[in-house]
mmCIF file of C-alpha atoms in Angstrom:
data_model
loop_
_atom_site.group_PDB
_atom_site.id
_atom_site.type_symbol
_atom_site.label_atom_id
_atom_site.label_comp_id
_atom_site.label_asym_id
_atom_site.label_seq_id
_atom_site.Cartn_x
_atom_site.Cartn_y
_atom_site.Cartn_z
ATOM 1 C CA MET V 1 -1.221 -23.222 37.489
ATOM 2 C CA ALA V 2 0.880 -19.909 37.115
ATOM 3 C CA ARG V 3 -0.103 -17.551 34.454
ATOM 4 C CA THR V 4 2.164 -16.612 31.955
ATOM 5 C CA ASP V 5 4.451 -13.056 32.612
ATOM 6 C CA ILE V 6 3.389 -11.102 29.487
ATOM 7 C CA HIS V 7 6.822 -9.071 30.286
ATOM 8 C CA GLU V 8 8.755 -12.402 30.230
ATOM 9 C CA ARG V 9 7.347 -13.231 26.916
ATOM 10 C CA ILE V 10 8.119 -10.084 25.252
ATOM 11 C CA LEU V 11 11.573 -9.868 26.636
ATOM 12 C CA ALA V 12 12.063 -13.744 25.263
ATOM 13 C CA GLN V 13 10.759 -12.535 21.698
ATOM 14 C CA ARG V 14 13.034 -9.379 22.030
ATOM 15 C CA ARG V 15 15.969 -11.545 22.750
ATOM 16 C CA LEU V 16 14.869 -13.959 19.909
ATOM 17 C CA ARG V 17 14.876 -11.242 17.805
ATOM 18 C CA THR V 18 18.105 -9.626 18.388
ATOM 19 C CA ALA V 19 20.039 -13.016 17.961
ATOM 20 C CA GLN V 20 18.276 -13.356 14.323
ATOM 21 C CA GLY V 21 19.291 -9.436 13.794
ATOM 22 C CA ARG V 22 15.790 -8.585 13.270
ATOM 23 C CA LEU V 23 15.374 -6.074 15.719
ATOM 24 C CA ARG V 24 13.482 -3.198 14.344
ATOM 25 C CA GLN V 25 13.993 0.283 14.810
ATOM 26 C CA ARG V 26 12.215 3.650 13.876
ATOM 27 C CA ARG V 27 14.138 6.361 12.161
ATOM 28 C CA THR V 28 13.040 9.764 13.241
ATOM 29 C CA VAL V 29 12.763 12.425 10.451
ATOM 30 C CA ALA V 30 13.378 16.032 11.337
ATOM 31 C CA ARG V 31 12.375 17.806 8.129
ATOM 32 C CA ARG V 32 11.309 16.717 4.596
ATOM 33 C CA ASP V 33 11.945 18.843 1.431
ATOM 34 C CA GLY V 34 10.366 17.023 -1.265
ATOM 35 C CA VAL V 35 12.316 13.577 -1.694
ATOM 36 C CA ARG V 36 15.169 14.874 0.259
ATOM 37 C CA LEU V 37 14.676 14.294 4.181
ATOM 38 C CA GLU V 38 16.949 14.794 7.184
ATOM 39 C CA VAL V 39 17.619 11.784 9.446
ATOM 40 C CA ASP V 40 20.178 11.922 12.177
ATOM 41 C CA GLY V 41 21.602 15.320 11.278
ATOM 42 C CA ARG V 42 21.954 14.421 7.548
ATOM 43 C CA TRP V 43 20.420 15.130 4.688
ATOM 44 C CA LEU V 44 19.248 12.010 2.368
ATOM 45 C CA THR V 45 17.884 11.382 -0.845
ATOM 46 C CA GLY V 46 14.958 9.250 -0.081
ATOM 47 C CA PHE V 47 13.893 6.023 -1.944
ATOM 48 C CA CYS V 48 11.664 4.348 0.139
ATOM 49 C CA SER V 49 8.508 6.246 0.465
ATOM 50 C CA ASN V 50 5.065 5.659 -1.384
ATOM 51 C CA ASP V 51 4.706 9.417 -2.282
ATOM 52 C CA TYR V 52 4.568 8.319 -5.852
ATOM 53 C CA LEU V 53 3.117 11.253 -7.379
ATOM 54 C CA GLY V 54 5.079 13.750 -5.204
ATOM 55 C CA LEU V 55 1.663 15.478 -3.749
ATOM 56 C CA ALA V 56 2.434 15.051 -0.205
ATOM 57 C CA SER V 57 4.593 18.485 -0.081
ATOM 58 C CA GLN V 58 3.122 19.921 -3.041
ATOM 59 C CA PHE V 59 2.059 23.472 -2.379
ATOM 60 C CA GLU V 60 -1.827 23.383 -3.039
ATOM 61 C CA VAL V 61 -2.377 20.477 -1.052
ATOM 62 C CA GLY V 62 -0.573 22.025 1.992
ATOM 63 C CA ALA V 63 -2.473 25.465 1.354
ATOM 64 C CA ALA V 64 -5.734 23.522 1.188
ATOM 65 C CA LEU V 65 -4.730 21.624 4.722
ATOM 66 C CA GLN V 66 -3.998 24.714 6.354
ATOM 67 C CA ASP V 67 -6.981 26.839 5.247
ATOM 68 C CA ALA V 68 -9.337 24.027 6.435
ATOM 69 C CA ALA V 69 -7.656 23.735 9.379
ATOM 70 C CA ALA V 70 -7.827 27.626 10.249
ATOM 71 C CA ARG V 71 -11.752 27.363 9.338
ATOM 72 C CA GLU V 72 -12.869 24.028 10.688
ATOM 73 C CA GLY V 73 -10.650 23.215 13.287
ATOM 74 C CA ALA V 74 -7.735 20.636 14.270
ATOM 75 C CA GLY V 75 -10.340 17.472 14.193
ATOM 76 C CA SER V 76 -13.750 16.034 13.589
ATOM 77 C CA THR V 77 -14.557 15.814 17.331
ATOM 78 C CA ALA V 78 -16.727 12.692 16.981
ATOM 79 C CA SER V 79 -17.501 9.754 14.727
ATOM 80 C CA HIS V 80 -19.339 9.842 11.220
ATOM 81 C CA LEU V 81 -22.534 8.788 12.712
ATOM 82 C CA VAL V 82 -22.887 11.238 15.627
ATOM 83 C CA CYS V 83 -21.451 14.555 14.123
ATOM 84 C CA GLY V 84 -18.156 14.103 12.820
ATOM 85 C CA HIS V 85 -19.450 13.664 9.357
ATOM 86 C CA HIS V 86 -18.433 17.130 7.833
ATOM 87 C CA ALA V 87 -19.184 18.664 4.101
ATOM 88 C CA LEU V 88 -15.697 18.254 3.257
ATOM 89 C CA HIS V 89 -15.858 14.385 4.040
ATOM 90 C CA GLU V 90 -19.194 14.262 1.821
ATOM 91 C CA GLN V 91 -17.429 15.991 -0.903
ATOM 92 C CA LEU V 92 -14.270 13.956 -0.973
ATOM 93 C CA GLU V 93 -16.378 10.641 -1.060
ATOM 94 C CA ARG V 94 -18.391 12.296 -4.119
ATOM 95 C CA GLU V 95 -15.085 13.201 -5.853
ATOM 96 C CA MET V 96 -13.568 9.955 -5.093
ATOM 97 C CA ALA V 97 -16.526 7.921 -6.546
ATOM 98 C CA ASP V 98 -16.818 10.204 -9.840
ATOM 99 C CA TRP V 99 -13.008 9.672 -10.143
ATOM 100 C CA LEU V 100 -13.280 5.787 -9.861
ATOM 101 C CA GLN V 101 -16.395 5.898 -11.831
ATOM 102 C CA VAL V 102 -18.472 4.206 -9.543
ATOM 103 C CA PRO V 103 -21.804 4.955 -7.517
ATOM 104 C CA ARG V 104 -20.595 5.367 -4.119
ATOM 105 C CA ALA V 105 -17.558 5.915 -1.732
ATOM 106 C CA LEU V 106 -17.061 5.753 2.075
ATOM 107 C CA LEU V 107 -14.106 7.272 3.707
ATOM 108 C CA PHE V 108 -12.181 5.546 6.488
ATOM 109 C CA GLY V 109 -9.346 6.627 8.717
ATOM 110 C CA SER V 110 -6.987 4.174 7.351
ATOM 111 C CA GLY V 111 -6.399 1.330 4.501
ATOM 112 C CA PHE V 112 -6.050 -0.923 7.350
ATOM 113 C CA ALA V 113 -9.383 -0.191 9.090
ATOM 114 C CA ALA V 114 -11.085 -0.180 5.709
ATOM 115 C CA ASN V 115 -10.334 -3.665 5.026
ATOM 116 C CA LEU V 116 -11.139 -4.922 8.255
ATOM 117 C CA ALA V 117 -14.597 -3.095 7.808
ATOM 118 C CA VAL V 118 -15.196 -4.893 4.378
ATOM 119 C CA GLN V 119 -14.832 -8.309 5.931
ATOM 120 C CA GLN V 120 -16.138 -7.459 9.093
ATOM 121 C CA ALA V 121 -19.264 -6.540 7.744
ATOM 122 C CA LEU V 122 -19.782 -8.742 4.681
ATOM 123 C CA LEU V 123 -18.405 -12.218 5.944
ATOM 124 C CA GLU V 124 -19.536 -14.654 8.723
ATOM 125 C CA ASP V 125 -18.686 -17.825 10.389
ATOM 126 C CA GLU V 126 -19.568 -20.192 7.670
ATOM 127 C CA ASP V 127 -18.395 -18.078 4.585
ATOM 128 C CA VAL V 128 -14.737 -17.755 3.249
ATOM 129 C CA CYS V 129 -12.178 -15.587 1.610
ATOM 130 C CA VAL V 130 -9.550 -16.635 -0.645
ATOM 131 C CA GLN V 131 -6.930 -14.458 -1.089
ATOM 132 C CA ASP V 132 -3.337 -14.440 -2.630
ATOM 133 C CA ARG V 133 -0.720 -15.190 -0.553
ATOM 134 C CA LEU V 134 0.860 -12.115 -0.797
ATOM 135 C CA THR V 135 -1.945 -10.245 0.422
ATOM 136 C CA PRO V 136 -1.311 -7.733 3.530
ATOM 137 C CA ALA V 137 -1.224 -8.005 7.057
ATOM 138 C CA SER V 138 -4.625 -6.299 7.019
ATOM 139 C CA LEU V 139 -6.604 -8.406 4.671
ATOM 140 C CA ILE V 140 -5.330 -11.513 7.034
ATOM 141 C CA ASP V 141 -6.261 -9.909 10.169
ATOM 142 C CA ALA V 142 -9.779 -8.951 8.621
ATOM 143 C CA THR V 143 -10.606 -12.552 8.121
ATOM 144 C CA ARG V 144 -9.698 -13.547 11.509
ATOM 145 C CA LEU V 145 -11.834 -10.472 12.671
ATOM 146 C CA ALA V 146 -14.921 -11.694 10.405
ATOM 147 C CA GLY V 147 -14.334 -15.343 11.790
ATOM 148 C CA CYS V 148 -14.805 -16.952 8.377
ATOM 149 C CA ARG V 149 -12.428 -19.228 6.609
ATOM 150 C CA LEU V 150 -9.322 -18.172 5.290
ATOM 151 C CA ARG V 151 -8.111 -19.783 2.205
ATOM 152 C CA ARG V 152 -4.712 -18.704 0.199
ATOM 153 C CA TYR V 153 -3.650 -19.564 -3.214
ATOM 154 C CA PRO V 154 -0.310 -19.046 -4.778
ATOM 155 C CA HIS V 155 0.893 -15.915 -5.896
ATOM 156 C CA LEU V 156 -0.870 -14.237 -9.258
ATOM 157 C CA ASP V 157 -2.452 -17.621 -9.921
ATOM 158 C CA PRO V 158 -6.234 -17.650 -10.885
ATOM 159 C CA GLU V 159 -6.307 -21.213 -11.073
ATOM 160 C CA GLY V 160 -5.022 -21.581 -7.627
ATOM 161 C CA ALA V 161 -8.082 -19.079 -6.773
ATOM 162 C CA MET V 162 -10.344 -21.611 -8.737
ATOM 163 C CA ARG V 163 -9.371 -24.358 -6.851
ATOM 164 C CA GLN V 164 -9.602 -22.913 -3.464
ATOM 165 C CA LEU V 165 -13.068 -21.594 -4.215
ATOM 166 C CA ARG V 166 -14.361 -24.906 -5.610
ATOM 167 C CA ASN V 167 -13.107 -26.737 -2.326
ATOM 168 C CA ALA V 168 -15.054 -24.289 0.084
ATOM 169 C CA PRO V 169 -18.668 -25.117 -0.740
ATOM 170 C CA GLY V 170 -21.552 -23.232 0.965
ATOM 171 C CA GLY V 171 -21.710 -19.767 2.558
ATOM 172 C CA ALA V 172 -20.822 -16.522 0.909
ATOM 173 C CA ALA V 173 -17.219 -16.304 -0.756
ATOM 174 C CA MET V 174 -14.759 -13.135 -1.123
ATOM 175 C CA LEU V 175 -11.794 -13.267 -3.654
ATOM 176 C CA ALA V 176 -9.281 -10.833 -2.259
ATOM 177 C CA THR V 177 -5.980 -9.523 -3.934
ATOM 178 C CA ASP V 178 -3.817 -6.326 -4.082
ATOM 179 C CA GLY V 179 -4.117 -4.439 -7.456
ATOM 180 C CA VAL V 180 -0.464 -3.828 -7.033
ATOM 181 C CA PHE V 181 1.607 -5.614 -4.510
ATOM 182 C CA SER V 182 3.451 -3.583 -1.886
ATOM 183 C CA MET V 183 6.746 -5.642 -1.829
ATOM 184 C CA ASP V 184 7.084 -7.130 -5.126
ATOM 185 C CA GLY V 185 5.612 -4.413 -6.970
ATOM 186 C CA ASP V 186 3.986 -6.771 -9.590
ATOM 187 C CA VAL V 187 -0.125 -6.168 -10.790
ATOM 188 C CA ALA V 188 -2.654 -9.025 -10.015
ATOM 189 C CA PRO V 189 -4.316 -10.443 -13.037
ATOM 190 C CA LEU V 190 -7.749 -8.936 -12.502
ATOM 191 C CA ARG V 191 -9.424 -9.901 -15.840
ATOM 192 C CA ALA V 192 -8.787 -13.396 -14.968
ATOM 193 C CA LEU V 193 -9.617 -13.331 -11.265
ATOM 194 C CA SER V 194 -12.957 -11.470 -12.048
ATOM 195 C CA LEU V 195 -13.838 -14.325 -14.221
ATOM 196 C CA VAL V 196 -13.009 -16.846 -11.596
ATOM 197 C CA ALA V 197 -15.247 -14.607 -8.962
ATOM 198 C CA ARG V 198 -18.075 -14.946 -11.710
ATOM 199 C CA THR V 199 -18.095 -18.651 -12.202
ATOM 200 C CA GLN V 200 -17.521 -19.210 -8.404
ATOM 201 C CA GLU V 201 -20.342 -16.782 -7.372
ATOM 202 C CA ALA V 202 -17.761 -15.098 -5.551
ATOM 203 C CA LEU V 203 -17.282 -11.120 -4.585
ATOM 204 C CA LEU V 204 -13.979 -9.591 -6.139
ATOM 205 C CA TYR V 205 -12.495 -7.276 -3.629
ATOM 206 C CA VAL V 206 -9.218 -5.510 -4.818
ATOM 207 C CA ASP V 207 -7.002 -3.614 -2.285
ATOM 208 C CA ASP V 208 -5.670 -0.993 -4.830
ATOM 209 C CA ALA V 209 -3.491 0.972 -2.342
ATOM 210 C CA HIS V 210 -0.554 1.020 -4.576
ATOM 211 C CA GLY V 211 -2.151 1.135 -7.848
ATOM 212 C CA ILE V 212 -4.399 4.468 -7.235
ATOM 213 C CA GLY V 213 -2.955 7.455 -8.783
ATOM 214 C CA VAL V 214 -0.489 5.646 -10.838
ATOM 215 C CA LEU V 215 -1.857 3.216 -12.966
ATOM 216 C CA GLY V 216 -4.977 3.394 -15.320
ATOM 217 C CA PRO V 217 -6.664 6.043 -17.165
ATOM 218 C CA GLN V 218 -6.325 9.374 -15.062
ATOM 219 C CA GLY V 219 -4.404 7.249 -12.489
ATOM 220 C CA ARG V 220 -7.750 5.418 -11.720
ATOM 221 C CA GLY V 221 -5.764 2.219 -10.811
ATOM 222 C CA THR V 222 -5.405 -1.414 -11.596
ATOM 223 C CA VAL V 223 -9.157 -2.081 -11.915
ATOM 224 C CA ALA V 224 -9.811 0.659 -14.548
ATOM 225 C CA GLU V 225 -6.379 -0.479 -16.059
ATOM 226 C CA ALA V 226 -7.847 -4.050 -16.639
ATOM 227 C CA GLY V 227 -11.128 -2.470 -18.248
ATOM 228 C CA LEU V 228 -13.272 -3.637 -15.490
ATOM 229 C CA GLY V 229 -16.174 -1.664 -13.684
ATOM 230 C CA VAL V 230 -18.064 -2.017 -10.618
ATOM 231 C CA ARG V 231 -19.940 -5.197 -12.112
ATOM 232 C CA GLU V 232 -16.651 -7.192 -12.306
ATOM 233 C CA VAL V 233 -15.482 -5.665 -8.729
ATOM 234 C CA PRO V 234 -18.202 -4.772 -6.669
ATOM 235 C CA LEU V 235 -15.807 -3.146 -3.998
ATOM 236 C CA GLN V 236 -12.250 -1.649 -4.303
ATOM 237 C CA LEU V 237 -10.058 0.353 -1.688
ATOM 238 C CA ALA V 238 -8.298 3.079 -2.876
ATOM 239 C CA THR V 239 -6.098 4.920 -0.238
ATOM 240 C CA LEU V 240 -5.507 8.287 0.289
ATOM 241 C CA GLY V 241 -1.822 7.965 1.980
ATOM 242 C CA LYS V 242 0.297 7.107 -0.986
ATOM 243 C CA ALA V 243 0.064 8.288 -4.479
ATOM 244 C CA LEU V 244 -2.371 11.027 -2.936
ATOM 245 C CA GLY V 245 0.220 12.083 -0.369
ATOM 246 C CA GLY V 246 -2.196 12.329 2.521
ATOM 247 C CA TYR V 247 -3.954 9.726 4.895
ATOM 248 C CA GLY V 248 -6.961 7.798 5.242
ATOM 249 C CA ALA V 249 -8.872 5.361 2.487
ATOM 250 C CA VAL V 250 -11.947 4.939 0.826
ATOM 251 C CA VAL V 251 -13.876 1.775 -0.343
ATOM 252 C CA ALA V 252 -15.698 2.628 -3.380
ATOM 253 C CA GLY V 253 -18.241 0.537 -5.572
ATOM 254 C CA ASP V 254 -21.590 -0.937 -5.643
ATOM 255 C CA ALA V 255 -23.960 1.370 -3.665
ATOM 256 C CA ASP V 256 -25.748 -1.049 -1.645
ATOM 257 C CA LEU V 257 -22.689 -2.647 -0.465
ATOM 258 C CA VAL V 258 -21.135 0.827 0.561
ATOM 259 C CA GLU V 259 -24.261 1.593 2.366
ATOM 260 C CA HIS V 260 -24.153 -1.519 4.380
ATOM 261 C CA LEU V 261 -20.715 -0.760 5.561
ATOM 262 C CA ALA V 262 -21.844 2.877 6.664
ATOM 263 C CA GLY V 263 -24.208 1.363 8.688
ATOM 264 C CA SER V 264 -22.505 -1.818 10.017
ATOM 265 C CA ALA V 265 -18.994 -1.654 10.029
ATOM 266 C CA ARG V 266 -17.524 -1.395 13.328
ATOM 267 C CA PRO V 267 -14.058 0.076 12.060
ATOM 268 C CA TYR V 268 -16.045 2.850 10.260
ATOM 269 C CA LEU V 269 -18.981 3.196 13.525
ATOM 270 C CA TYR V 270 -16.691 3.333 16.463
ATOM 271 C CA THR V 271 -13.981 5.764 15.592
ATOM 272 C CA THR V 272 -13.884 9.103 15.217
ATOM 273 C CA ALA V 273 -13.707 10.644 11.652
ATOM 274 C CA LEU V 274 -10.896 12.219 10.059
ATOM 275 C CA PRO V 275 -10.066 15.627 10.242
ATOM 276 C CA PRO V 276 -11.983 17.819 7.651
ATOM 277 C CA ALA V 277 -8.874 19.640 7.039
ATOM 278 C CA GLN V 278 -7.316 16.158 5.885
ATOM 279 C CA ALA V 279 -10.009 15.819 3.731
ATOM 280 C CA ALA V 280 -9.629 19.206 2.283
ATOM 281 C CA ALA V 281 -5.915 18.355 1.504
ATOM 282 C CA SER V 282 -7.003 14.871 -0.073
ATOM 283 C CA LEU V 283 -9.478 16.849 -2.419
ATOM 284 C CA ALA V 284 -6.782 19.105 -3.511
ATOM 285 C CA ALA V 285 -4.323 16.397 -4.135
ATOM 286 C CA LEU V 286 -7.120 14.094 -6.157
ATOM 287 C CA LYS V 287 -7.709 17.294 -8.187
ATOM 288 C CA LEU V 288 -4.041 17.016 -9.251
ATOM 289 C CA ALA V 289 -4.000 13.594 -9.837
ATOM 290 C CA ARG V 290 -6.456 13.489 -12.132
ATOM 291 C CA ARG V 291 -5.422 16.494 -14.044
ATOM 292 C CA ASP V 292 -1.538 15.811 -14.052
ATOM 293 C CA ASP V 293 -0.571 13.332 -16.499
ATOM 294 C CA TRP V 294 2.784 14.426 -16.624
ATOM 295 C CA ARG V 295 3.563 13.215 -13.170
ATOM 296 C CA ARG V 296 2.560 9.624 -14.312
ATOM 297 C CA GLU V 297 4.631 10.140 -17.598
ATOM 298 C CA ARG V 298 7.639 11.268 -15.622
ATOM 299 C CA LEU V 299 7.249 8.361 -13.262
ATOM 300 C CA ARG V 300 7.437 5.871 -16.231
ATOM 301 C CA GLU V 301 10.245 7.749 -17.649
ATOM 302 C CA LEU V 302 12.202 6.919 -14.235
ATOM 303 C CA ILE V 303 11.120 3.420 -14.086
ATOM 304 C CA GLU V 304 12.396 2.861 -17.352
ATOM 305 C CA GLN V 305 15.602 4.363 -16.557
ATOM 306 C CA PHE V 306 16.098 2.613 -13.534
ATOM 307 C CA ARG V 307 15.204 -0.885 -14.830
ATOM 308 C CA THR V 308 17.255 -0.411 -17.832
ATOM 309 C CA GLY V 309 20.444 0.982 -15.983
ATOM 310 C CA ALA V 310 19.831 -2.194 -13.238
ATOM 311 C CA GLY V 311 19.922 -4.435 -16.217
ATOM 312 C CA ARG V 312 23.168 -3.156 -17.287
ATOM 313 C CA LEU V 313 24.760 -3.290 -13.961
ATOM 314 C CA GLY V 314 23.659 -6.929 -13.446
ATOM 315 C CA LEU V 315 21.279 -6.366 -10.247
ATOM 316 C CA ASP V 316 18.602 -8.653 -9.337
ATOM 317 C CA LEU V 317 15.668 -6.767 -10.321
ATOM 318 C CA MET V 318 11.990 -8.310 -9.771
ATOM 319 C CA ALA V 319 9.382 -8.228 -12.529
ATOM 320 C CA SER V 320 7.540 -4.888 -11.924
ATOM 321 C CA SER V 321 6.643 -2.010 -14.041
ATOM 322 C CA THR V 322 5.217 0.091 -11.136
ATOM 323 C CA PRO V 323 7.218 2.430 -8.923
ATOM 324 C CA ILE V 324 7.982 -0.511 -6.572
ATOM 325 C CA GLN V 325 11.215 -1.861 -7.845
ATOM 326 C CA PRO V 326 12.906 -4.352 -5.336
ATOM 327 C CA VAL V 327 16.684 -5.090 -5.647
ATOM 328 C CA LEU V 328 16.700 -8.741 -4.577
ATOM 329 C CA CYS V 329 19.758 -9.678 -2.444
ATOM 330 C CA GLY V 330 19.025 -13.003 -1.009
ATOM 331 C CA ASP V 331 20.538 -13.156 2.599
ATOM 332 C CA GLU V 332 19.102 -10.462 5.096
ATOM 333 C CA SER V 333 22.470 -9.590 6.178
ATOM 334 C CA VAL V 334 23.356 -8.518 2.785
ATOM 335 C CA ALA V 335 20.327 -6.525 2.699
ATOM 336 C CA THR V 336 21.059 -4.696 5.727
ATOM 337 C CA ALA V 337 24.538 -4.405 4.751
ATOM 338 C CA MET V 338 23.798 -2.816 1.157
ATOM 339 C CA SER V 339 20.922 -0.380 3.229
ATOM 340 C CA SER V 340 23.781 0.786 5.423
ATOM 341 C CA SER V 341 26.265 1.202 2.503
ATOM 342 C CA LEU V 342 23.477 3.384 0.849
ATOM 343 C CA GLU V 343 22.923 5.511 3.668
ATOM 344 C CA ASP V 344 27.026 6.162 3.827
ATOM 345 C CA ALA V 345 26.405 7.189 0.117
ATOM 346 C CA GLY V 346 23.448 9.708 0.755
ATOM 347 C CA PHE V 347 20.565 7.643 0.039
ATOM 348 C CA LEU V 348 17.587 6.051 2.293
ATOM 349 C CA VAL V 349 16.810 2.822 1.034
ATOM 350 C CA THR V 350 14.884 0.506 3.375
ATOM 351 C CA ALA V 351 15.803 -3.173 3.551
ATOM 352 C CA ILE V 352 12.965 -5.660 3.643
ATOM 353 C CA ARG V 353 13.762 -8.924 5.501
ATOM 354 C CA PRO V 354 11.762 -11.959 7.018
ATOM 355 C CA PRO V 355 8.978 -12.242 8.238
ATOM 356 C CA THR V 356 7.832 -9.508 5.745
ATOM 357 C CA VAL V 357 9.448 -11.192 2.866
ATOM 358 C CA PRO V 358 10.032 -15.080 2.445
ATOM 359 C CA GLU V 359 13.332 -16.687 3.819
ATOM 360 C CA GLY V 360 16.269 -16.063 1.016
ATOM 361 C CA ARG V 361 14.224 -13.255 -0.594
ATOM 362 C CA SER V 362 15.535 -10.178 1.055
ATOM 363 C CA ARG V 363 15.621 -7.147 -0.832
ATOM 364 C CA LEU V 364 16.204 -3.568 -1.180
ATOM 365 C CA ARG V 365 12.799 -2.184 -1.791
ATOM 366 C CA VAL V 366 13.345 0.953 -3.957
ATOM 367 C CA THR V 367 10.587 3.163 -4.672
ATOM 368 C CA LEU V 368 10.092 6.266 -7.070
ATOM 369 C CA SER V 369 8.479 9.171 -7.166
ATOM 370 C CA ALA V 370 7.506 11.892 -9.859
ATOM 371 C CA LEU V 371 9.717 14.286 -7.833
ATOM 372 C CA HIS V 372 13.118 12.224 -8.158
ATOM 373 C CA THR V 373 15.261 13.562 -11.357
ATOM 374 C CA PRO V 374 16.981 11.402 -13.575
ATOM 375 C CA GLN V 375 20.443 12.545 -12.268
ATOM 376 C CA GLN V 376 19.218 10.887 -8.871
ATOM 377 C CA VAL V 377 18.313 7.739 -9.996
ATOM 378 C CA GLN V 378 21.480 7.329 -11.857
ATOM 379 C CA ALA V 379 23.735 8.182 -8.785
ATOM 380 C CA LEU V 380 21.295 5.548 -7.012
ATOM 381 C CA LEU V 381 21.936 3.140 -9.340
ATOM 382 C CA VAL V 382 25.691 3.521 -9.300
ATOM 383 C CA ALA V 383 25.324 3.452 -5.264
ATOM 384 C CA ILE V 384 23.356 0.257 -5.172
ATOM 385 C CA ALA V 385 26.120 -1.391 -7.513
ATOM 386 C CA ASP V 386 28.908 -0.383 -5.312
ATOM 387 C CA ALA V 387 27.234 -1.560 -2.287
ATOM 388 C CA ARG V 388 26.607 -4.740 -3.762
ATOM 389 C CA GLU V 389 30.409 -4.954 -4.719
ATOM 390 C CA ARG V 390 31.082 -4.215 -0.910
ATOM 391 C CA ALA V 391 28.698 -6.991 0.230
ATOM 392 C CA ASP V 392 30.136 -9.592 -1.881
ATOM 393 C CA ARG V 393 33.613 -8.776 -0.821
ATOM 394 C CA ALA V 394 32.538 -9.096 2.709
ATOM 395 C CA ALA V 395 31.155 -12.250 2.067
ATOM 396 C CA ALA V 396 33.997 -13.873 0.205
#
């Protein structure tokens, strides 16, 4: 029997994506200046990044990165358990644990690797991981790596989670959810889910990539906002690459569980540690995130402005109180046309299409930053309304 030719396979897949209008292309950013970025020779106002607090380009953060790189070099040179674990890594883990009010934190190269590590290290073949239907690819892929059973419940439905756990007797169980869902911007019902986890003897794991820095007291995220602690949520993921403006992630929580990850999680053991300079930058960003409540207050004001203005203009928003403000477009051709019109008007707003979101639920994923001005938000609203009118005329 002849083997499948991989090149022929990927060519067929490319033809299909082209026919569907779903061929993805990267945009190259030449320069950044706060929320402004240069793309293809044009300066655009970006409303699509995850830099919610505006820390990625903050002077103190950049200075910390440069100073540490000058002292410590460009890289860590090894994995954490060989000779790559630097004092700056150790300090960042301690500071993150103190901020989140948990016993221990463990630094990873990315949120994707952290999610892989948690399930691979804690779950086995006969176990089950029950997840919200809209959890990210990293949590789904983590279940496949662990080899355990994957069960999914309807979005934001604690009763659905309860049913899935009840129907999966035997073995260990994990209940996994986002804190803030990246495409919809809504928040998981963590208090109800914690009760489900307790009654079903499951470990509740919260991927709070989009909640950390933005929600809760001192920006400690959705777990703190829900009034929960390490007893109810033994492990949570806090990214360093979104509101904190850098790169990497930590898994924080129960000391015994985190210690087990440090000694057995393959995505931690067998990869090079983050550059110490990057840890220094994250430490500087963490200090600002803890201290500067004005950033979160400005975000809240901009979110309220955007939602109020969108309502007046008749835009179809989803139920989100976070910096992620999806504008529903329905058909993906409408979403891409509106995104193109916005770029012509000087704004970069990404169109999110299937398979990232369900058929018929394509959208503009507008994200707000504390660096945006009210004038920029108002100009964006006018441009979206105009883009919608153009799309409607083209479809008529």
